[in-house]
Amino acid sequence: VTVPVTDGTALGRLREVLGEVSDLTRAAELLSWDQETYMPPGGVEDRAAQLSTLGRLAHERLTSAEVGGLLERAASEVDGLPADSDDASLVRVTRRDYDQAVRVPATLVAEMAGAAARARPVWQEAKARSDWSLFAPSMELTVDLSRRLAEALGYEERPYDALLSLEEPDVTTTRVEALFAEIRGAVVPLLRDIAASAGRVDASVLDRPLDEARQLSFALETIVALGYDLGRGRQDLSAHPFCTTFGPGDVRVTTRTGPTLGDSCLHSSIHEAGHAMYEQGIARSLDRTPLFNGASSGVHESQSRLWENLVGRGRPFLAWFHPRLAAAFPETLAGVDADGLWRALNVVRPSYIRVDADEVTYNFHVMLRFEIETALLEGRLAVADVPEAWAARVREYLGLEAPADREGPLQDIHWTFGLGHFVGYSLGNLISAQLMAAARVALADLDGDVAAGDFAPLLGWLRDQVHRHGRKLTPDALVERATGRPIEAGPWIAYVREKYAGLYGV
Amino acid sequence: VTVPVTDGTALGRLREVLGEVSDLTRAAELLSWDQETYMPPGGVEDRAAQLSTLGRLAHERLTSAEVGGLLERAASEVDGLPADSDDASLVRVTRRDYDQAVRVPATLVAEMAGAAARARPVWQEAKARSDWSLFAPSMELTVDLSRRLAEALGYEERPYDALLSLEEPDVTTTRVEALFAEIRGAVVPLLRDIAASAGRVDASVLDRPLDEARQLSFALETIVALGYDLGRGRQDLSAHPFCTTFGPGDVRVTTRTGPTLGDSCLHSSIHEAGHAMYEQGIARSLDRTPLFNGASSGVHESQSRLWENLVGRGRPFLAWFHPRLAAAFPETLAGVDADGLWRALNVVRPSYIRVDADEVTYNFHVMLRFEIETALLEGRLAVADVPEAWAARVREYLGLEAPADREGPLQDIHWTFGLGHFVGYSLGNLISAQLMAAARVALADLDGDVAAGDFAPLLGWLRDQVHRHGRKLTPDALVERATGRPIEAGPWIAYVREKYAGLYGV
């Protein structure tokens, strides 16, 4: 218990209130982390009440009249400061959050939370039975609530813009459509060529067993070598891997093991470590403010995908990684050299499941969800017709037959809580390639460093260009500052074309 | 996020607000649990801010004018209900908490929290150097703040009464003095007799090594056999064992292992399980209210001590426990039968350290702290003279020479955060003996059940007599209801006299 001490300025008092909001939010994050890692089954009911109370108090405090007044007064206090100063950024970004938050009625927020909680078991049941029609009523409500959320937030062109604005400032629906059209134009033919040369990559090593206890400690050693700071973090097990932050000194990852190299935690640990190194790199001066966060979902995902794929599935990385992996798991790696492992880790295999997708096909999974979501929101598609719309795109983009519902529109949990949460995954891929290309120019011998296991130059460049800024810069501003260009698809397309030409000779 | 829904009554709205206070408090408890078990070192600073915010918000909400008004109106709503009904109890107990909480200025609460945080490292340093004079300035502040707290709370006879009222309703300083006088009169001669027969107990088995990983799983198996429900709990490691509650479905214990049988976690796990089974047994109807807690620190400690000592170090328990322990650790137990183990586990060895004390000497450790605390608070003792006052009592009660400060007044952390926190440990001993005597009368064959590993009859009796009531009954009312007498020393004195007569032939 501390007595609030302010310096008499509106900004000082604003920082105090935002600090409390951050404390409440992070406490809720810890409760969620515990729920996913250690909570006994009996704890579910009270944990829900605790999360609800913390969420509501944080929302009430952020949207209070006091914060509105403080923002007005603080705006004049920071007038004249550089736009990228901590103080000016704090007022600007908090103003954006505040304006968005106050537009959404508390009753709608509560309705959405309640609907999500009720939809979750319905989705689990529908998925278990592989029957979209069981989930359809919940989905109708998700679409309806998303539409009402969009109307409450407001938008200029298209309702989906409003949903995007919550996670991806700078990005509109029309712009995403253009990015996806560009990706589709390049990757559909690439994928066709790869399919014709499928025999060139032997991925059978992925099916070999990998000791699960040892894979866990090996993954931890690996991410610590990349730069994840264990003095300010830890690794635990959970059903679905995630990264969560309770402060600059406590950024945790979770992971899960699987019985084979292909199911193992190795690359998902690297993925989560990418998120975690981002959070560990945000300037401490931004702590306990809305600026202490990633610039957007897409920028956050760029960090996880950069380490997982552009580093972790790259040929230079394998030069360092293969001998270590082979030393830890000699039986699994028997007869497979660095080059063979690199090929296997990059095998292209169109499949139904987004989270298992390779680099080439991954964006298609996002694209088809985005197309369905926008069509639903704009009334161009009925909920009952989602499986058909899904199947059509799976056929067109991935060349696969219609999946069962459990491997189709019921595979992800996202639609239990809303629309608009997938786009960041693809933006992350694009941004990761842009950043990697720029890092390659900035750093004298990036591939040599990585091959030697020296990740500090790359991490240092990302710290400087991305991490330390937190949410001070918008995604476009951040990417343009780092690479000279706003978010675009070209570098990612060039990257996959070059990489998979080498792998598949196409 | 949920929208508050009330039934229009003051009681309904009061339950809502108290539910929020409970949510905030339990969230803080989880943050503390995490801090003691899993938090990385870097998390300290932000965790302190989060705990401070949650504590302040809970306090603000409990002491709000709204709660004051609701309590007035709810009092008339429950008028006419039986005093032991949930609703009447809720209003009565919350009124007591509220009246106490509003009497303490927020500035004093904050000062105490700040002083405690600052005193902790000072105490660690002073203890490491075994130098009371380094801690004396912090102790002066502790005494001063406790005095101011007592004045704020108010009292009729003696300032220490006010401190006791926070944890031990029904118990006054004068009554504690009388209880201790009675204990002293009986146990000082008993201890003298035991010392003369010290050779009768061979405790050397306690010094044999005990595999630490195996002792942890064995302790867990043991407490589950006693009745601790793992579906609503878990066991983790921490530097100091504790029990903590996040709801009726999530009551956790922590423990720590040691290299020998004597240092092992076995009986400290049973101790914490005693606390945990209490919390797991509180009626679910009291959840998320101030009634969902132990009746007092003393009653809580009665449950831990009952299972640890009156059951766990009793001869019938050893009949069940010894074969299991011997099967799990055959080398450690080689040549030691159930009777020998029982004797070793009850060896009486006066020592400086409270937490290592045997049943006979334990109360002396509390007694001397209580005498020093009351003398400090009433100005009859100067902080500088504490080591001397301590040494005098160690000599008189335990027959030992003056200890080094680290093994004397610096051994416990309690004086970093206040006075008045030790008495419950002794009250717990007394109450545990009262309850066990009553259970022995109520249950047909308690010793036979325990010897057969059937703990359900005893646990069922405790559930009915103690656990389910939560804080609805005051300690005296609860003990009198269960045993026919208020809290008293006689049954405990009779218990130790009989047990140690058998052990030492005195």
PDB file of C-alpha atoms in Angstrom, chain B residues 10 72 83 100 106 159 183 203 231 246 276 287 336 350 386 444 447 456 465:
ATOM      1  CA  ALA B  10     -28.480  -3.824   0.372  1.00  0.00           C
ATOM      2  CA  GLU B  72     -26.498  -0.023   7.981  1.00  0.00           C
ATOM      3  CA  ALA B  83     -27.323 -15.249  14.483  1.00  0.00           C
ATOM      4  CA  GLN B 100     -11.547  -1.884  12.402  1.00  0.00           C
ATOM      5  CA  ALA B 106      -4.811   5.077   4.958  1.00  0.00           C
ATOM      6  CA  PRO B 159      -2.702  -1.290  23.922  1.00  0.00           C
ATOM      7  CA  ILE B 183       1.592 -23.259  31.032  1.00  0.00           C
ATOM      8  CA  ALA B 203      16.835 -39.636  18.182  1.00  0.00           C
ATOM      9  CA  GLY B 231      -8.171 -31.741  -7.274  1.00  0.00           C
ATOM     10  CA  PHE B 246      -7.551 -18.611  -3.998  1.00  0.00           C
ATOM     11  CA  ALA B 276      -5.201 -26.443   3.829  1.00  0.00           C
ATOM     12  CA  ASP B 287     -17.100 -18.104  -0.784  1.00  0.00           C
ATOM     13  CA  VAL B 336      14.252 -48.460  13.669  1.00  0.00           C
ATOM     14  CA  PRO B 350      15.417 -27.202  24.228  1.00  0.00           C
ATOM     15  CA  VAL B 386      15.685  -6.712  23.876  1.00  0.00           C
ATOM     16  CA  ALA B 444     -15.806 -44.446  18.806  1.00  0.00           C
ATOM     17  CA  ASP B 447      -6.803 -44.192  17.740  1.00  0.00           C
ATOM     18  CA  ALA B 456     -11.993 -39.723   7.439  1.00  0.00           C
ATOM     19  CA  GLN B 465     -17.131 -28.736  14.243  1.00  0.00           C
TER      20      GLN B 465
END
